[in-house]
CSV table of C-alpha atoms in Angstrom, one decimal:
chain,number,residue,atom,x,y,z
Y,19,UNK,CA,-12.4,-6.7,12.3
Y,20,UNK,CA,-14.8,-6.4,9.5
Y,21,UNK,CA,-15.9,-9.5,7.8
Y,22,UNK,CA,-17.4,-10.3,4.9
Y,23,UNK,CA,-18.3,-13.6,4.1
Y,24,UNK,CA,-19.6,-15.3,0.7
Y,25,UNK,CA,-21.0,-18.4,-0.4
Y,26,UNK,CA,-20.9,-20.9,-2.0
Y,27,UNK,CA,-17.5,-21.0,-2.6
Y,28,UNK,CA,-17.8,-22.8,-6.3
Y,29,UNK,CA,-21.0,-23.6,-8.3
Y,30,UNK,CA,-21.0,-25.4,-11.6
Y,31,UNK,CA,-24.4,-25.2,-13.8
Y,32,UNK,CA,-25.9,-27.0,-16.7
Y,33,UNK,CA,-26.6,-23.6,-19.3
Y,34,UNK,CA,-30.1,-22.7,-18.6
Y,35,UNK,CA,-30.2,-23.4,-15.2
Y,36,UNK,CA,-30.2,-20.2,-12.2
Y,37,UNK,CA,-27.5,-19.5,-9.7
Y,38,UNK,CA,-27.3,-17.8,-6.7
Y,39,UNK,CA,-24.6,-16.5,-4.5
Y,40,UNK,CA,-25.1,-14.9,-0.9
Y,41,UNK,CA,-22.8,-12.6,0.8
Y,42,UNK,CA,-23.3,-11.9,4.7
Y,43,UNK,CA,-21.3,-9.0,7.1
Y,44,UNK,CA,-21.0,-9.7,10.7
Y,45,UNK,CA,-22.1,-5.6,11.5
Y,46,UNK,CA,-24.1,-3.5,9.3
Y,47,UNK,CA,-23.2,-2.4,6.2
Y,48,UNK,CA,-23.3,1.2,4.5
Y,49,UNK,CA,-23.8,0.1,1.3
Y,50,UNK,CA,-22.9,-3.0,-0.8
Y,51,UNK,CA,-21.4,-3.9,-4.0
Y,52,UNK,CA,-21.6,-6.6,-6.3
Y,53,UNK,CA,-18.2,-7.2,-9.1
Y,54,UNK,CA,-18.1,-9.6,-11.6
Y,55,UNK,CA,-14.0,-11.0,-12.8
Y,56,UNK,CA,-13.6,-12.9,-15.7
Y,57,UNK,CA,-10.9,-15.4,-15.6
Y,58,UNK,CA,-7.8,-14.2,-16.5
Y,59,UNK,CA,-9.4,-10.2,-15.8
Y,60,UNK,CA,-9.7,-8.2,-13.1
Y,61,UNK,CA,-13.0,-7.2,-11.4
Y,62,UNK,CA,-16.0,-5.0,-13.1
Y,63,UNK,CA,-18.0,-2.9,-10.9
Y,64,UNK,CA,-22.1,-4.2,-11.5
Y,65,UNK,CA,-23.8,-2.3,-9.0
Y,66,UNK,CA,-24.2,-0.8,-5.9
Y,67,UNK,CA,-27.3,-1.1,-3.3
Y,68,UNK,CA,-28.0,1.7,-0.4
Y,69,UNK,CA,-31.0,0.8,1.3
Y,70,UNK,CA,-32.7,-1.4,3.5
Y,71,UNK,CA,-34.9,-4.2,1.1
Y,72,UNK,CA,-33.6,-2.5,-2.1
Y,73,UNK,CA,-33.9,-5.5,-5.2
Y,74,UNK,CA,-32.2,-4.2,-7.9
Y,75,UNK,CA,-32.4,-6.2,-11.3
Y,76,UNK,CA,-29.9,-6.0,-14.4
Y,77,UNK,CA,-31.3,-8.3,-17.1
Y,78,UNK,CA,-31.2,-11.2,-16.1
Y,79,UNK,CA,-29.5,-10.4,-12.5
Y,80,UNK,CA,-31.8,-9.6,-9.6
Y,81,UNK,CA,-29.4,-8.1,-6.5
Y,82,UNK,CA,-30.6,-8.1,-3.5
Y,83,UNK,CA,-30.0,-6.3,0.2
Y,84,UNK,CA,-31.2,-7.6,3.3
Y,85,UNK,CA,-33.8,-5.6,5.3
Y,86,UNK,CA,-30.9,-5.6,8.4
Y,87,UNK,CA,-28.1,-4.6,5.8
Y,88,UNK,CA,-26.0,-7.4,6.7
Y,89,UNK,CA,-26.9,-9.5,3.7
Y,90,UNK,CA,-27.2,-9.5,0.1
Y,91,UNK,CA,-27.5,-12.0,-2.6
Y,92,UNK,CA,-27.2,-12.3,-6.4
Y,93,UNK,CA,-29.4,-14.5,-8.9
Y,94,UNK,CA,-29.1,-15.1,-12.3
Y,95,UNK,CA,-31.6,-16.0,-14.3
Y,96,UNK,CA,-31.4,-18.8,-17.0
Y,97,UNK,CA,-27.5,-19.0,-17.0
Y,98,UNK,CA,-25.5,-18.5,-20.3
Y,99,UNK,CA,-22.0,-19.2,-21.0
Y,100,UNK,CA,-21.2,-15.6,-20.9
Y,101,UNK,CA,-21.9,-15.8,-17.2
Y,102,UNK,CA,-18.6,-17.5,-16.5
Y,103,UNK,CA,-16.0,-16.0,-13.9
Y,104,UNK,CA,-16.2,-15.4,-10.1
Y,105,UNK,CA,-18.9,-13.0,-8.1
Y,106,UNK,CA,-17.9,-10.9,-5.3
Y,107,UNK,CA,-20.0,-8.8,-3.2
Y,108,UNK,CA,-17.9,-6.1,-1.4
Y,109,UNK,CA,-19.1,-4.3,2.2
Y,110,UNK,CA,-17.9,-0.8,2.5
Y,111,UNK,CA,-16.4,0.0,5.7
Y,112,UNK,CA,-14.8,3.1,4.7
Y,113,UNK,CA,-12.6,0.7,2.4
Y,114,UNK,CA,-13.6,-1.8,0.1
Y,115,UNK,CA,-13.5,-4.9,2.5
Y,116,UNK,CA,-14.3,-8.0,-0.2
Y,117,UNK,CA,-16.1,-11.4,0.2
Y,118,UNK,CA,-14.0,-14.8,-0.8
Y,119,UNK,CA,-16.2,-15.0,-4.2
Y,120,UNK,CA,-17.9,-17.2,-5.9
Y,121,UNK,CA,-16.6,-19.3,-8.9
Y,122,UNK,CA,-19.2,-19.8,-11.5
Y,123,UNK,CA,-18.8,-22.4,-14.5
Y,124,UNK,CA,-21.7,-22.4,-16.9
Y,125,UNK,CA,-21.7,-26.1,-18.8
Y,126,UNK,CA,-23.1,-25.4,-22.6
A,7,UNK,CA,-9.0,7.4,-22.5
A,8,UNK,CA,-9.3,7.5,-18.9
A,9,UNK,CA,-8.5,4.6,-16.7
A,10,UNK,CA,-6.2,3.0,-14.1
A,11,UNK,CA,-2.7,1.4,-15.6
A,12,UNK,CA,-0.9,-1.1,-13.9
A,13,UNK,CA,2.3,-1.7,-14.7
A,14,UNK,CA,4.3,-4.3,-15.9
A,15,UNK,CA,1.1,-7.2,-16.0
A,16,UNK,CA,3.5,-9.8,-15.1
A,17,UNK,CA,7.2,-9.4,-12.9
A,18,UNK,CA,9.8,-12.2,-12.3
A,19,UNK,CA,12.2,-11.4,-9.3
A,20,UNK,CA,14.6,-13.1,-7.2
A,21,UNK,CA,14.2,-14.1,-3.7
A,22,UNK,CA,15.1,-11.2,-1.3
A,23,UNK,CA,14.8,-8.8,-3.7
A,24,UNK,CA,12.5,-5.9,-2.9
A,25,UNK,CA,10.4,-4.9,-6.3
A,26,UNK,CA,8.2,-1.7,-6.9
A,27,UNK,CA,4.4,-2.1,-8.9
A,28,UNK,CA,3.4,0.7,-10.7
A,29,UNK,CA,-0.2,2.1,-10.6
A,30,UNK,CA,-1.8,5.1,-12.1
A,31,UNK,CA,-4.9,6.7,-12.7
A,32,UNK,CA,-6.0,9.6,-15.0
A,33,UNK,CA,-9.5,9.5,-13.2
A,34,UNK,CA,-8.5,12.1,-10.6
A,35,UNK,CA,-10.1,9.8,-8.3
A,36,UNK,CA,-8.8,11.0,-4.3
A,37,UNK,CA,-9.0,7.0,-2.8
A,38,UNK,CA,-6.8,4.3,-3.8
A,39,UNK,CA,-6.6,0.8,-3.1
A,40,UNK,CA,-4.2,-2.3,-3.1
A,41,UNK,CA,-5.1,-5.5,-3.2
A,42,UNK,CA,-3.6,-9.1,-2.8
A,43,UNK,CA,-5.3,-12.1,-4.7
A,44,UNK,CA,-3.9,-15.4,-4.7
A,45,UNK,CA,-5.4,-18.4,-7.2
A,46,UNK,CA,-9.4,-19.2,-5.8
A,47,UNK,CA,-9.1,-16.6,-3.3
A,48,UNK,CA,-11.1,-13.5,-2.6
A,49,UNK,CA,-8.6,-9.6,-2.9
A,50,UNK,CA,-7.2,-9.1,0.4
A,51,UNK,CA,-6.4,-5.1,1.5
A,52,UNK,CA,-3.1,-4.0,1.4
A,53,UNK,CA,-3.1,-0.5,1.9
A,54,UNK,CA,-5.2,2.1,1.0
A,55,UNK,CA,-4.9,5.7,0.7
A,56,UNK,CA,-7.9,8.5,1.4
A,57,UNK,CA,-6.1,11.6,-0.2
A,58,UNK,CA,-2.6,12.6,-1.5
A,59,UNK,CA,0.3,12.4,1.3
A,60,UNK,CA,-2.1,10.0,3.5
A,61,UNK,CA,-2.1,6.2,3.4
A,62,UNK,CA,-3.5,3.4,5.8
A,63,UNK,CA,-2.7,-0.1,6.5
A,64,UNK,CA,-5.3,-2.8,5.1
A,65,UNK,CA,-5.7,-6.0,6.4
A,66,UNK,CA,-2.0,-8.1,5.3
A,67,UNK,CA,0.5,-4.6,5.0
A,68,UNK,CA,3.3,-6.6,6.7
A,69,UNK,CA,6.2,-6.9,4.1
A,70,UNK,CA,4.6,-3.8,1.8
A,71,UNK,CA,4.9,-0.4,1.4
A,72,UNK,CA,2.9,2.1,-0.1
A,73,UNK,CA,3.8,5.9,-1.1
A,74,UNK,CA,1.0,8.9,-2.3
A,75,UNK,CA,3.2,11.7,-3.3
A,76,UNK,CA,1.3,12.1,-5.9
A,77,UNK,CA,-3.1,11.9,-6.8
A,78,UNK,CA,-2.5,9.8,-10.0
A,79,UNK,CA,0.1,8.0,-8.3
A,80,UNK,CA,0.3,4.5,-5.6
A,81,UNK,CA,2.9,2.5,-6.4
A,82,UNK,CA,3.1,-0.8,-4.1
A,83,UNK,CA,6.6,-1.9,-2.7
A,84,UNK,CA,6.9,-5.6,-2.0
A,85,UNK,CA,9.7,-5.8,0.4
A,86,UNK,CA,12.0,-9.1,1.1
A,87,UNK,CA,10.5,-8.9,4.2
A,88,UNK,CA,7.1,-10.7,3.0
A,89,UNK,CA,7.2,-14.3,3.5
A,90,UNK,CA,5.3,-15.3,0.0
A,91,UNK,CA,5.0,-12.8,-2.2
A,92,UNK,CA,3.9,-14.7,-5.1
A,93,UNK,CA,0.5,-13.4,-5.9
A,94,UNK,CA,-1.3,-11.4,-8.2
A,95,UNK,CA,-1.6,-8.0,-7.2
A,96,UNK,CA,-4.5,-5.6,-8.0
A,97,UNK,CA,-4.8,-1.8,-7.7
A,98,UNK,CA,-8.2,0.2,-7.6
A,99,UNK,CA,-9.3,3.6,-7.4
A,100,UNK,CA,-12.7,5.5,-6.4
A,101,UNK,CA,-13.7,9.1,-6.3
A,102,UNK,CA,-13.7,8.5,-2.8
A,103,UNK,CA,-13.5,6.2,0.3
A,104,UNK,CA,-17.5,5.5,0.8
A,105,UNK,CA,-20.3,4.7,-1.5
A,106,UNK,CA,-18.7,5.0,-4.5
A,107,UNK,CA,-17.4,1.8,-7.2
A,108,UNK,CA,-14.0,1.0,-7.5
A,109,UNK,CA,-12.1,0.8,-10.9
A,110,UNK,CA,-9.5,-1.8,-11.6
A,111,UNK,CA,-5.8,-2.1,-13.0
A,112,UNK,CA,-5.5,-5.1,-15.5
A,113,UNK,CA,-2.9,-6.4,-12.2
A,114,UNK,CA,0.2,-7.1,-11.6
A,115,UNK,CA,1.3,-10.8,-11.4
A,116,UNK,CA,4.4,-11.5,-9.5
A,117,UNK,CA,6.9,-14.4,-8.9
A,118,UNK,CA,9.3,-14.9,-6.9
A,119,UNK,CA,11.9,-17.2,-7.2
């Protein structure tokens, strides 16, 4: 079946520093989401990306989708403590199928 | 205020006890979603359902059931016959299945003892 997988699985940073999370699908993707869950919360839709190469950048975030559409990646710029909580990308197969996340802690 | 209410945010029950989680939606949103997360995991499709009256299996709907008699309504059945149904439990809607973002319930937490 449909697979989407996400790494790394945990990434502690020093305040300041980037971060980056990748996502990859084993077949092609329609379109690909990014959500961010705080600890505790439940996930928050941050955006969406359609086509082939799209960069999309929010602040600080630049999200990226792979020319093939079987990858994507998040960066974040200059980490703050409000980054804290877990990224996950999600590949739409007709249903929201979700990547493993990836656990973010932001040292002050 | 429009949104998606789960319902209660955290559910004791007893071991072989079937138990019902309540999720609603004021969004008229036609898709809905259930999912499974347990602690440093990724969410994990339940069931998901397209339109009112119509529901699909996700990837783990072995020991759940779903109904859709209703748009606003999906509640999610955990039945005694799921081996470890200690998780926490998360319900989503979108306008539709397809390119459209998903809106999360605060979730359910269960345990089972």
């Amino acid at each position: 079946g449909q697979q989407v997988m996400q790494i790394p699985q945990y990434q502690h940073v020093q305040e300041g520093e980037d971060f980056t999370t990748y996502c990859n699908s084993s077949t092609t993707l329609s379109n690909i989401q990014w959500y961010k869950q705080r600890p505790g919360g439940h996930p928050v839709f941050l955006i969406q990306l359609v086509k082939s190469g799209e960069v999309k950048k929010q602040k600080r975030l630049t999200f990226q989708f792979g020319e093939a559409k079987k990858n994507s990646s998040l960066h974040i710029t200059a980490t703050q403590t409000t980054d804290v909580g877990t990224y996950f990308c999600a590949g739409n197969f007709n249903k929201f199928y979700f990547g493993s996340g990836t656990k973010l802690n932001v040292k002050p | 205020d429009g949104g998606i209410t789960q319902s209660p945010k955290y559910l004791f029950r007893k071991e072989g006890q079937n138990v019902t989680l309540s999720c609603e939606q004021n969004l008229n949103h036609d898709a809905m979603y259930w999912y499974r997360q347990d602690p440093g995991q990724g969410l994990r499709l339940i069931y998901y359902s397209q339109i009112v009256n119509d529901f699909q299996k996700g990837d783990i709907a072995e020991g759940y059931s779903v109904s859709r008699e209703k748009k606003e309504s999906f509640p999610l059945t955990v039945t005694s016959a799921q081996k470890n149904p200690t998780a926490f439990y998360l319900c989503a809607s979108s306008i539709a299945t397809g390119n459209t973002e998903a809106f999360f319930g605060q979730g359910t937490r269960l345990t089972v003892v």
